mmCIF file of C-alpha atoms in Angstrom:
data_model
loop_
_atom_site.group_PDB
_atom_site.id
_atom_site.type_symbol
_atom_site.label_atom_id
_atom_site.label_comp_id
_atom_site.label_asym_id
_atom_site.label_seq_id
_atom_site.Cartn_x
_atom_site.Cartn_y
_atom_site.Cartn_z
ATOM 1 C CA MET I 1 -106.144 53.637 82.255
ATOM 2 C CA LYS I 2 -108.799 50.946 81.318
ATOM 3 C CA ILE I 3 -108.195 48.037 83.659
ATOM 4 C CA LEU I 4 -110.053 44.665 83.239
ATOM 5 C CA ILE I 5 -109.866 42.261 86.123
ATOM 6 C CA THR I 6 -111.086 38.725 85.678
ATOM 7 C CA SER I 7 -111.945 36.112 88.216
ATOM 8 C CA ASP I 8 -113.749 33.039 88.616
ATOM 9 C CA TRP I 9 -114.704 34.528 92.262
ATOM 10 C CA TYR I 10 -116.346 37.685 93.155
ATOM 11 C CA THR I 11 -118.805 39.176 95.404
ATOM 12 C CA PRO I 12 -120.878 37.872 97.124
ATOM 13 C CA ALA I 13 -118.297 34.920 97.692
ATOM 14 C CA VAL I 14 -116.073 35.686 100.640
ATOM 15 C CA ASN I 15 -112.406 34.819 100.351
ATOM 16 C CA GLY I 16 -108.956 36.015 100.068
ATOM 17 C CA VAL I 17 -109.202 36.566 96.142
ATOM 18 C CA VAL I 18 -112.431 38.626 96.268
ATOM 19 C CA ALA I 19 -110.795 40.524 99.165
ATOM 20 C CA SER I 20 -107.835 41.334 97.058
ATOM 21 C CA ILE I 21 -109.793 42.175 93.882
ATOM 22 C CA LEU I 22 -111.940 44.435 95.761
ATOM 23 C CA ALA I 23 -109.226 46.111 97.511
ATOM 24 C CA LEU I 24 -107.344 46.516 94.207
ATOM 25 C CA ARG I 25 -110.721 48.031 92.309
ATOM 26 C CA ARG I 26 -111.110 50.584 95.048
ATOM 27 C CA GLN I 27 -107.627 51.858 94.924
ATOM 28 C CA LEU I 28 -107.604 52.009 91.199
ATOM 29 C CA GLU I 29 -110.806 53.840 90.704
ATOM 30 C CA ALA I 30 -109.535 56.254 93.614
ATOM 31 C CA ARG I 31 -106.654 56.931 91.279
ATOM 32 C CA GLY I 32 -109.007 57.873 88.428
ATOM 33 C CA HIS I 33 -108.763 54.562 86.468
ATOM 34 C CA GLU I 34 -111.685 52.983 84.868
ATOM 35 C CA VAL I 35 -112.130 49.538 86.188
ATOM 36 C CA ARG I 36 -114.274 46.693 84.736
ATOM 37 C CA VAL I 37 -114.715 43.041 86.339
ATOM 38 C CA LEU I 38 -115.275 39.866 84.112
ATOM 39 C CA THR I 39 -116.591 37.048 86.440
ATOM 40 C CA LEU I 40 -118.991 34.053 86.641
ATOM 41 C CA SER I 41 -122.557 34.491 87.610
ATOM 42 C CA GLY I 42 -124.075 32.384 90.178
ATOM 43 C CA THR I 43 -126.615 31.177 87.783
ATOM 44 C CA VAL I 44 -126.772 30.166 84.086
ATOM 45 C CA HIS I 45 -127.788 33.860 83.024
ATOM 46 C CA THR I 46 -125.354 36.678 82.245
ATOM 47 C CA THR I 47 -125.528 39.965 83.813
ATOM 48 C CA CYS I 48 -123.836 43.253 83.353
ATOM 49 C CA GLU I 49 -124.249 45.725 86.522
ATOM 50 C CA ASN I 50 -121.821 48.438 87.957
ATOM 51 C CA GLY I 51 -119.216 47.555 85.448
ATOM 52 C CA VAL I 52 -119.102 43.700 86.435
ATOM 53 C CA TYR I 53 -119.771 41.400 83.675
ATOM 54 C CA ALA I 54 -120.947 38.174 85.270
ATOM 55 C CA VAL I 55 -121.128 35.502 82.517
ATOM 56 C CA GLY I 56 -123.490 32.362 82.980
ATOM 57 C CA SER I 57 -121.917 29.259 84.686
ATOM 58 C CA VAL I 58 -122.758 25.935 85.962
ATOM 59 C CA ASP I 59 -121.987 24.237 89.559
ATOM 60 C CA ALA I 60 -118.630 22.418 89.734
ATOM 61 C CA GLY I 61 -118.697 21.886 93.333
ATOM 62 C CA LEU I 62 -117.628 18.039 92.641
ATOM 63 C CA ILE I 63 -114.295 19.500 91.699
ATOM 64 C CA TYR I 64 -114.040 22.095 94.548
ATOM 65 C CA PRO I 65 -116.502 23.185 97.170
ATOM 66 C CA GLY I 66 -118.373 26.328 95.687
ATOM 67 C CA ALA I 67 -116.555 26.078 92.232
ATOM 68 C CA ARG I 68 -118.432 26.878 88.962
ATOM 69 C CA LEU I 69 -117.457 26.558 85.306
ATOM 70 C CA ARG I 70 -118.382 28.929 82.641
ATOM 71 C CA SER I 71 -120.994 28.319 79.827
ATOM 72 C CA PHE I 72 -120.132 28.655 76.107
ATOM 73 C CA ALA I 73 -122.406 31.515 75.597
ATOM 74 C CA VAL I 74 -120.165 34.263 76.324
ATOM 75 C CA GLY I 75 -119.344 35.706 72.764
ATOM 76 C CA GLN I 76 -121.195 38.599 73.126
ATOM 77 C CA THR I 77 -119.825 39.726 76.459
ATOM 78 C CA VAL I 78 -116.228 39.016 75.133
ATOM 79 C CA ARG I 79 -116.787 41.124 72.010
ATOM 80 C CA ARG I 80 -118.160 44.058 74.275
ATOM 81 C CA LEU I 81 -115.048 43.835 76.365
ATOM 82 C CA VAL I 82 -112.631 43.691 73.329
ATOM 83 C CA GLU I 83 -114.646 46.895 71.980
ATOM 84 C CA TRP I 84 -113.844 48.712 75.228
ATOM 85 C CA LYS I 85 -110.221 48.050 74.500
ATOM 86 C CA PRO I 86 -108.515 47.560 78.062
ATOM 87 C CA ASP I 87 -104.955 48.752 78.435
ATOM 88 C CA VAL I 88 -104.285 46.050 81.067
ATOM 89 C CA VAL I 89 -105.858 42.601 81.587
ATOM 90 C CA HIS I 90 -105.381 41.502 85.269
ATOM 91 C CA SER I 91 -106.478 37.712 85.623
ATOM 92 C CA GLN I 92 -106.875 36.502 89.172
ATOM 93 C CA CYS I 93 -107.908 32.885 88.681
ATOM 94 C CA GLU I 94 -106.546 29.839 86.625
ATOM 95 C CA PHE I 95 -109.716 28.391 85.361
ATOM 96 C CA SER I 96 -112.683 29.476 83.546
ATOM 97 C CA THR I 97 -112.086 33.143 83.343
ATOM 98 C CA PHE I 98 -108.252 32.957 82.683
ATOM 99 C CA PHE I 99 -108.913 31.821 79.150
ATOM 100 C CA LEU I 100 -111.304 34.691 78.367
ATOM 101 C CA ALA I 101 -108.661 37.124 80.042
ATOM 102 C CA ARG I 102 -106.205 35.717 77.692
ATOM 103 C CA HIS I 103 -108.298 35.998 74.567
ATOM 104 C CA ILE I 104 -109.027 39.590 75.190
ATOM 105 C CA ALA I 105 -105.645 40.659 75.996
ATOM 106 C CA ARG I 106 -104.553 39.034 72.832
ATOM 107 C CA ALA I 107 -107.115 40.592 70.747
ATOM 108 C CA VAL I 108 -106.479 44.155 71.747
ATOM 109 C CA GLY I 109 -102.608 43.689 72.365
ATOM 110 C CA ALA I 110 -102.745 44.490 76.040
ATOM 111 C CA PRO I 111 -100.351 42.990 78.573
ATOM 112 C CA LEU I 112 -101.762 40.033 80.462
ATOM 113 C CA ILE I 113 -100.882 40.200 84.169
ATOM 114 C CA HIS I 114 -101.902 37.307 86.693
ATOM 115 C CA THR I 115 -101.922 37.171 90.357
ATOM 116 C CA TYR I 116 -101.289 33.647 91.662
ATOM 117 C CA HIS I 117 -103.313 33.421 94.860
ATOM 118 C CA THR I 118 -103.390 29.570 95.406
ATOM 119 C CA VAL I 119 -100.798 27.145 96.154
ATOM 120 C CA TYR I 120 -102.524 24.070 94.434
ATOM 121 C CA GLU I 121 -100.149 21.457 95.892
ATOM 122 C CA ASP I 122 -101.634 21.831 99.114
ATOM 123 C CA TYR I 123 -105.150 21.282 97.496
ATOM 124 C CA THR I 124 -104.242 17.897 96.068
ATOM 125 C CA HIS I 125 -106.940 16.133 98.041
ATOM 126 C CA TYR I 126 -109.666 17.851 96.085
ATOM 127 C CA PHE I 127 -108.714 16.578 92.731
ATOM 128 C CA SER I 128 -106.141 13.738 93.050
ATOM 129 C CA PRO I 129 -106.128 10.271 95.016
ATOM 130 C CA SER I 130 -102.561 10.495 94.985
ATOM 131 C CA ARG I 131 -100.564 13.571 96.623
ATOM 132 C CA ARG I 132 -97.681 12.687 94.639
ATOM 133 C CA TRP I 133 -99.242 12.892 91.123
ATOM 134 C CA GLY I 134 -101.530 15.601 92.452
ATOM 135 C CA ARG I 135 -98.524 17.772 93.287
ATOM 136 C CA LEU I 136 -96.920 17.147 89.801
ATOM 137 C CA LEU I 137 -100.091 18.089 88.226
ATOM 138 C CA ALA I 138 -100.510 21.103 89.934
ATOM 139 C CA ARG I 139 -96.713 22.266 89.055
ATOM 140 C CA GLY I 140 -97.329 21.374 85.397
ATOM 141 C CA PHE I 141 -100.749 23.153 85.161
ATOM 142 C CA SER I 142 -99.280 26.195 86.995
ATOM 143 C CA ARG I 143 -96.234 26.459 84.583
ATOM 144 C CA ALA I 144 -98.508 26.079 81.536
ATOM 145 C CA ILE I 145 -100.902 28.602 82.728
ATOM 146 C CA LEU I 146 -98.574 31.355 83.646
ATOM 147 C CA GLY I 147 -96.401 30.669 80.423
ATOM 148 C CA SER I 148 -98.736 32.476 78.540
ATOM 149 C CA CYS I 149 -98.728 36.028 80.804
ATOM 150 C CA ASP I 150 -96.663 38.719 80.328
ATOM 151 C CA GLY I 151 -95.940 39.103 84.109
ATOM 152 C CA VAL I 152 -97.033 37.422 87.371
ATOM 153 C CA ILE I 153 -97.755 38.719 90.853
ATOM 154 C CA ALA I 154 -96.734 36.804 93.870
ATOM 155 C CA PRO I 155 -98.218 37.996 97.122
ATOM 156 C CA THR I 156 -95.194 36.865 99.168
ATOM 157 C CA GLU I 157 -91.696 35.529 98.609
ATOM 158 C CA LYS I 158 -92.828 32.149 99.453
ATOM 159 C CA VAL I 159 -94.721 32.154 96.303
ATOM 160 C CA ARG I 160 -92.142 33.625 94.289
ATOM 161 C CA ALA I 161 -89.618 31.004 95.239
ATOM 162 C CA LEU I 162 -92.257 28.231 94.457
ATOM 163 C CA LEU I 163 -93.254 29.583 90.962
ATOM 164 C CA GLU I 164 -89.345 29.943 89.905
ATOM 165 C CA GLY I 165 -88.945 26.276 91.254
ATOM 166 C CA TYR I 166 -91.847 25.383 88.681
ATOM 167 C CA GLY I 167 -89.551 27.063 85.742
ATOM 168 C CA VAL I 168 -92.258 29.960 85.347
ATOM 169 C CA LYS I 169 -91.138 31.871 82.481
ATOM 170 C CA PRO I 170 -92.654 35.594 82.920
ATOM 171 C CA SER I 171 -90.928 37.514 85.487
ATOM 172 C CA VAL I 172 -92.692 37.173 89.069
ATOM 173 C CA THR I 173 -93.177 40.352 91.254
ATOM 174 C CA VAL I 174 -93.958 40.289 94.834
ATOM 175 C CA ILE I 175 -96.683 42.609 95.809
ATOM 176 C CA PRO I 176 -98.637 41.637 98.946
ATOM 177 C CA THR I 177 -102.187 42.354 98.924
ATOM 178 C CA GLY I 178 -103.269 45.400 101.197
ATOM 179 C CA ILE I 179 -106.077 45.758 103.430
ATOM 180 C CA PRO I 180 -108.307 48.740 104.475
ATOM 181 C CA LEU I 181 -106.627 49.273 107.916
ATOM 182 C CA GLY I 182 -109.037 51.969 109.087
ATOM 183 C CA ARG I 183 -111.773 49.345 108.946
ATOM 184 C CA PHE I 184 -109.895 46.926 111.432
ATOM 185 C CA ALA I 185 -108.341 49.445 113.461
ATOM 186 C CA ALA I 186 -111.425 51.580 114.402
ATOM 187 C CA PRO I 187 -112.447 51.837 118.100
ATOM 188 C CA VAL I 188 -115.095 49.366 119.152
ATOM 189 C CA SER I 189 -117.060 50.184 122.518
ATOM 190 C CA ASP I 190 -116.911 47.470 125.120
ATOM 191 C CA ALA I 191 -120.779 47.638 125.086
ATOM 192 C CA VAL I 192 -120.660 46.350 121.495
ATOM 193 C CA LEU I 193 -118.261 43.559 122.295
ATOM 194 C CA ASP I 194 -119.930 42.562 125.347
ATOM 195 C CA GLY I 195 -123.178 42.226 123.484
ATOM 196 C CA LEU I 196 -121.313 40.124 120.572
ATOM 197 C CA ARG I 197 -119.997 37.673 123.588
ATOM 198 C CA ARG I 198 -123.574 37.166 124.987
ATOM 199 C CA ARG I 199 -124.843 36.650 121.296
ATOM 200 C CA LEU I 200 -122.199 33.807 120.977
ATOM 201 C CA GLY I 201 -122.807 32.593 124.568
ATOM 202 C CA ILE I 202 -119.253 32.985 125.643
ATOM 203 C CA PRO I 203 -119.001 33.710 129.601
ATOM 204 C CA ALA I 204 -117.748 37.055 130.632
ATOM 205 C CA GLU I 205 -114.518 35.268 132.269
ATOM 206 C CA ASN I 206 -113.542 33.292 129.203
ATOM 207 C CA ARG I 207 -110.508 34.260 127.215
ATOM 208 C CA ILE I 208 -110.903 33.793 123.436
ATOM 209 C CA LEU I 209 -108.817 32.216 120.862
ATOM 210 C CA VAL I 210 -110.167 33.326 117.531
ATOM 211 C CA TYR I 211 -109.622 31.937 114.064
ATOM 212 C CA VAL I 212 -111.552 33.706 110.929
ATOM 213 C CA GLY I 213 -111.414 31.820 107.669
ATOM 214 C CA ARG I 214 -112.557 29.093 105.620
ATOM 215 C CA LEU I 215 -113.517 25.729 107.412
ATOM 216 C CA ALA I 216 -111.627 23.300 105.051
ATOM 217 C CA LYS I 217 -109.096 20.574 105.465
ATOM 218 C CA GLU I 218 -106.164 22.421 104.149
ATOM 219 C CA LYS I 219 -106.591 24.877 107.222
ATOM 220 C CA ASN I 220 -105.513 22.192 109.291
ATOM 221 C CA LEU I 221 -108.094 23.261 112.135
ATOM 222 C CA GLU I 222 -108.227 19.842 113.795
ATOM 223 C CA GLU I 223 -104.888 20.971 115.435
ATOM 224 C CA LEU I 224 -106.746 24.023 116.857
ATOM 225 C CA LEU I 225 -109.360 21.728 118.175
ATOM 226 C CA GLU I 226 -106.869 19.329 119.756
ATOM 227 C CA CYS I 227 -105.002 22.360 121.170
ATOM 228 C CA ARG I 228 -108.097 23.427 123.091
ATOM 229 C CA ALA I 229 -108.973 20.296 124.427
ATOM 230 C CA ALA I 230 -105.204 20.131 126.015
ATOM 231 C CA LEU I 231 -106.477 23.109 127.883
ATOM 232 C CA GLY I 232 -108.949 20.983 129.831
ATOM 233 C CA ARG I 233 -111.193 23.012 131.830
ATOM 234 C CA ALA I 234 -109.586 26.178 131.534
ATOM 235 C CA PRO I 235 -111.846 29.305 130.952
ATOM 236 C CA VAL I 236 -110.875 29.621 127.488
ATOM 237 C CA THR I 237 -113.013 29.353 124.194
ATOM 238 C CA LEU I 238 -112.040 28.808 120.896
ATOM 239 C CA LEU I 239 -114.132 30.704 118.378
ATOM 240 C CA LEU I 240 -114.041 29.585 114.798
ATOM 241 C CA VAL I 241 -115.595 32.274 112.529
ATOM 242 C CA GLY I 242 -116.583 30.966 109.012
ATOM 243 C CA ASP I 243 -117.686 28.203 107.085
ATOM 244 C CA GLY I 244 -116.818 25.630 104.759
ATOM 245 C CA PRO I 245 -116.834 21.912 103.508
ATOM 246 C CA ALA I 246 -114.882 20.662 106.753
ATOM 247 C CA ARG I 247 -117.257 22.190 109.380
ATOM 248 C CA PRO I 248 -119.370 18.747 109.712
ATOM 249 C CA ALA I 249 -116.223 16.750 110.408
ATOM 250 C CA LEU I 250 -114.827 19.545 112.593
ATOM 251 C CA GLU I 251 -118.038 19.468 114.683
ATOM 252 C CA GLU I 252 -117.733 15.696 115.168
ATOM 253 C CA ARG I 253 -114.181 15.941 116.161
ATOM 254 C CA ALA I 254 -114.934 18.488 118.804
ATOM 255 C CA ALA I 255 -117.609 16.055 120.017
ATOM 256 C CA ALA I 256 -115.038 13.268 120.236
ATOM 257 C CA LEU I 257 -112.611 15.380 122.020
ATOM 258 C CA GLY I 258 -115.186 16.235 124.757
ATOM 259 C CA LEU I 259 -115.418 19.933 123.458
ATOM 260 C CA ALA I 260 -118.588 21.393 123.742
ATOM 261 C CA ALA I 261 -119.907 25.308 124.059
ATOM 262 C CA PRO I 262 -118.457 27.430 125.497
ATOM 263 C CA ALA I 263 -114.936 25.663 125.050
ATOM 264 C CA VAL I 264 -115.681 25.849 121.581
ATOM 265 C CA GLY I 265 -117.780 27.903 119.101
ATOM 266 C CA PHE I 266 -118.800 27.727 115.432
ATOM 267 C CA ALA I 267 -119.623 31.114 114.719
ATOM 268 C CA GLY I 268 -120.294 30.673 110.997
ATOM 269 C CA MET I 269 -120.185 33.211 108.408
ATOM 270 C CA ALA I 270 -119.982 36.716 109.806
ATOM 271 C CA ALA I 271 -121.520 39.666 107.952
ATOM 272 C CA PRO I 272 -118.679 41.585 106.475
ATOM 273 C CA GLU I 273 -119.272 44.745 108.619
ATOM 274 C CA GLU I 274 -118.976 42.423 111.725
ATOM 275 C CA VAL I 275 -115.712 40.662 110.811
ATOM 276 C CA PRO I 276 -113.516 43.230 112.834
ATOM 277 C CA LEU I 277 -115.591 42.743 115.665
ATOM 278 C CA TYR I 278 -114.638 39.113 116.006
ATOM 279 C CA TYR I 279 -111.014 40.123 115.798
ATOM 280 C CA ARG I 280 -111.369 42.631 118.542
ATOM 281 C CA LEU I 281 -113.376 40.145 120.621
ATOM 282 C CA GLY I 282 -110.459 37.834 120.344
ATOM 283 C CA ASP I 283 -107.481 37.759 122.819
ATOM 284 C CA VAL I 284 -105.390 35.841 120.471
ATOM 285 C CA PHE I 285 -105.618 35.118 116.868
ATOM 286 C CA VAL I 286 -104.904 31.364 116.149
ATOM 287 C CA SER I 287 -104.014 29.564 112.796
ATOM 288 C CA ALA I 288 -102.409 26.183 112.282
ATOM 289 C CA SER I 289 -102.586 26.557 108.450
ATOM 290 C CA SER I 290 -99.532 26.026 105.995
ATOM 291 C CA SER I 291 -101.178 26.312 103.158
ATOM 292 C CA GLU I 292 -101.505 29.927 102.795
ATOM 293 C CA THR I 293 -100.043 32.130 99.881
ATOM 294 C CA GLN I 294 -100.331 35.175 102.038
ATOM 295 C CA GLY I 295 -103.183 34.819 104.581
ATOM 296 C CA LEU I 296 -105.243 38.219 104.767
ATOM 297 C CA THR I 297 -106.696 37.252 107.839
ATOM 298 C CA TYR I 298 -103.440 37.477 109.670
ATOM 299 C CA LEU I 299 -102.907 41.096 108.541
ATOM 300 C CA GLU I 300 -106.582 41.813 109.609
ATOM 301 C CA ALA I 301 -106.159 40.431 113.038
ATOM 302 C CA LEU I 302 -102.979 42.479 113.442
ATOM 303 C CA ALA I 303 -104.492 45.610 112.105
ATOM 304 C CA ALA I 304 -107.209 44.998 114.815
ATOM 305 C CA GLY I 305 -104.533 44.774 117.443
ATOM 306 C CA THR I 306 -105.019 40.907 118.211
ATOM 307 C CA PRO I 307 -101.581 39.364 118.629
ATOM 308 C CA ALA I 308 -101.208 35.830 116.830
ATOM 309 C CA VAL I 309 -99.890 32.488 117.465
ATOM 310 C CA CYS I 310 -99.439 30.643 114.290
ATOM 311 C CA ARG I 311 -97.787 27.860 112.625
ATOM 312 C CA ALA I 312 -94.657 28.873 111.206
ATOM 313 C CA ASP I 313 -94.671 29.513 107.392
ATOM 314 C CA PRO I 314 -92.490 31.347 104.989
ATOM 315 C CA CYS I 315 -95.515 33.518 103.982
ATOM 316 C CA LEU I 316 -95.456 35.174 107.565
ATOM 317 C CA ASN I 317 -91.923 36.126 107.313
ATOM 318 C CA GLY I 318 -92.099 39.874 108.317
ATOM 319 C CA VAL I 319 -95.639 39.642 109.175
ATOM 320 C CA ILE I 320 -95.675 37.569 112.481
ATOM 321 C CA GLU I 321 -92.665 38.743 114.320
ATOM 322 C CA ASN I 322 -91.494 36.509 117.642
ATOM 323 C CA GLY I 323 -92.181 38.740 120.684
ATOM 324 C CA VAL I 324 -93.029 41.734 118.709
ATOM 325 C CA ASN I 325 -96.745 41.079 117.629
ATOM 326 C CA GLY I 326 -97.109 37.301 118.589
ATOM 327 C CA TRP I 327 -95.121 34.053 117.809
ATOM 328 C CA GLN I 328 -94.848 31.386 114.799
ATOM 329 C CA TYR I 329 -94.271 27.956 116.355
ATOM 330 C CA GLU I 330 -92.825 24.763 114.950
ATOM 331 C CA THR I 331 -94.027 22.250 117.663
ATOM 332 C CA GLY I 332 -96.902 21.677 119.725
ATOM 333 C CA ARG I 333 -94.983 22.121 122.881
ATOM 334 C CA GLU I 334 -93.843 25.608 121.539
ATOM 335 C CA ARG I 335 -97.529 26.491 120.476
ATOM 336 C CA ASP I 336 -98.936 25.677 123.820
ATOM 337 C CA GLU I 337 -96.087 27.551 125.756
ATOM 338 C CA LYS I 338 -96.659 30.792 123.723
ATOM 339 C CA LEU I 339 -100.372 30.617 124.191
ATOM 340 C CA ASN I 340 -100.266 29.890 128.085
ATOM 341 C CA ARG I 341 -97.897 33.044 128.344
ATOM 342 C CA LEU I 342 -100.323 35.205 126.388
ATOM 343 C CA LEU I 343 -103.286 34.045 128.125
ATOM 344 C CA THR I 344 -101.809 34.435 131.780
ATOM 345 C CA ASP I 345 -99.813 37.263 131.209
ATOM 346 C CA GLU I 346 -101.923 40.363 130.270
ATOM 347 C CA PRO I 347 -99.306 43.100 130.271
ATOM 348 C CA LEU I 348 -97.331 40.936 127.829
ATOM 349 C CA ARG I 349 -100.529 40.545 125.636
ATOM 350 C CA LYS I 350 -101.097 44.107 125.699
ATOM 351 C CA ARG I 351 -97.594 44.869 124.554
ATOM 352 C CA LEU I 352 -97.692 42.447 121.676
ATOM 353 C CA ALA I 353 -101.205 43.769 120.779
ATOM 354 C CA ARG I 354 -99.867 47.251 120.554
ATOM 355 C CA GLY I 355 -96.818 45.631 118.221
ATOM 356 C CA ALA I 356 -99.545 44.038 116.019
ATOM 357 C CA ALA I 357 -101.460 47.445 115.380
ATOM 358 C CA ALA I 358 -98.075 49.200 114.520
ATOM 359 C CA GLY I 359 -96.661 46.560 112.174
ATOM 360 C CA ALA I 360 -99.811 46.249 110.207
ATOM 361 C CA ALA I 361 -99.444 49.879 108.853
ATOM 362 C CA ALA I 362 -96.867 48.358 106.277
ATOM 363 C CA PHE I 363 -99.801 46.376 104.529
ATOM 364 C CA SER I 364 -102.168 49.165 103.661
ATOM 365 C CA GLU I 365 -104.520 49.051 100.532
ATOM 366 C CA GLU I 366 -102.825 52.453 99.294
ATOM 367 C CA ALA I 367 -99.230 50.762 99.225
ATOM 368 C CA PHE I 368 -100.804 47.904 97.463
ATOM 369 C CA GLY I 369 -102.308 49.911 94.579
ATOM 370 C CA GLU I 370 -99.400 51.928 94.034
ATOM 371 C CA LYS I 371 -97.183 48.943 93.615
ATOM 372 C CA VAL I 372 -99.767 47.292 91.116
ATOM 373 C CA LEU I 373 -100.114 50.413 89.164
ATOM 374 C CA ALA I 374 -96.222 50.562 88.914
ATOM 375 C CA LEU I 375 -96.280 47.003 87.240
ATOM 376 C CA TYR I 376 -98.921 47.819 85.026
ATOM 377 C CA GLU I 377 -96.808 50.781 83.489
ATOM 378 C CA ALA I 378 -93.689 48.672 83.416
ATOM 379 C CA GLN I 379 -95.421 46.046 81.554
ATOM 380 C CA ARG I 380 -97.329 48.271 78.945
ATOM 381 C CA ALA I 381 -93.993 49.937 78.150
ATOM 382 C CA ALA I 382 -92.274 46.418 77.780
ATOM 383 C CA LYS I 383 -95.319 45.428 75.575
ATOM 384 C CA VAL I 384 -94.552 48.528 73.213
ATOM 385 C CA ARG I 385 -90.732 47.700 73.157
ATOM 386 C CA ARG I 386 -91.778 44.176 71.882
ATOM 387 C CA GLY I 387 -94.007 45.706 69.159
ATOM 388 C CA GLY I 388 -97.337 45.167 70.955
ATOM 389 C CA ALA I 389 -100.302 47.311 70.068
ATOM 390 C CA VAL I 390 -100.722 48.866 73.500
#
């Protein structure tokens, strides 16, 4: 098949949407399918290289940090992709590139599939002074966008239920994004981890609570800082790996709580090849977010054999299993009790680490690719039955 994937985000950006697209492209190409990507350029200039068409765009950071909007000079690129005649168009974002995806799919009679990665109700602080009106806007926007698709992919049952509650018309199929298990499960020598620890200035005796991801308001990272502050002088480092618009505010909050290195560390963005090392360095993976649609970092941590203590969320059902590979918590007291157990009971932590590595096997890239391909075939067949041009 010829498959066009569209997204406002692509490499070198680092986020869950990009990780999902890269995993899907690897799996599709490994099975012999031809994949092209339509995305936004980081400049006003349009480029085409290695099957990636990046159309010129302008900065839209006032709407959302790092966001961009396409320019209007996209006609030639769109014509080239229409002439290529993709069998399936798979959109991954709801903004600039979605409308190009819809146009191309209609022009060639291909099914339009869309993966809904972001619960916009949790991002109202970026676009609306009123949370109530922001949530209503997010629901109406999502319903309108998805209404023009042939099929929708939700990464978890949480998102499927949300979309069906919105009254979305196309069928919604749950397909969790897979991860390259081998990359995170590969053995790492103590010497390498010790070198990373020294580079970060973390004492040898300190236990490490590691968070990997975007530093943004919706991730509720202040709770993690307050949790670390409650530990007082305990030899524990909260290591925040990643960057984002909330970093200055988080650094100020850490200072206000009396937290300085090595009690807390801001590692910044990690090179992709080093990300597995940070999970392996951590004794426990922590997250207080409730805004995830799936949360690939949870799966990556488990694949690395790092047990997790995370705020309870429907997207974690079947992922974080209490007493098997970590715990989901409801209250601060429950969170602190579970963390204390893992930090002081090493046999327990090692047992949960083994459970983490074993449970991650269900979320492989290969399974992800197979399920998406099955949906493509079903949608192509349905398009033919409806009189489409596939």
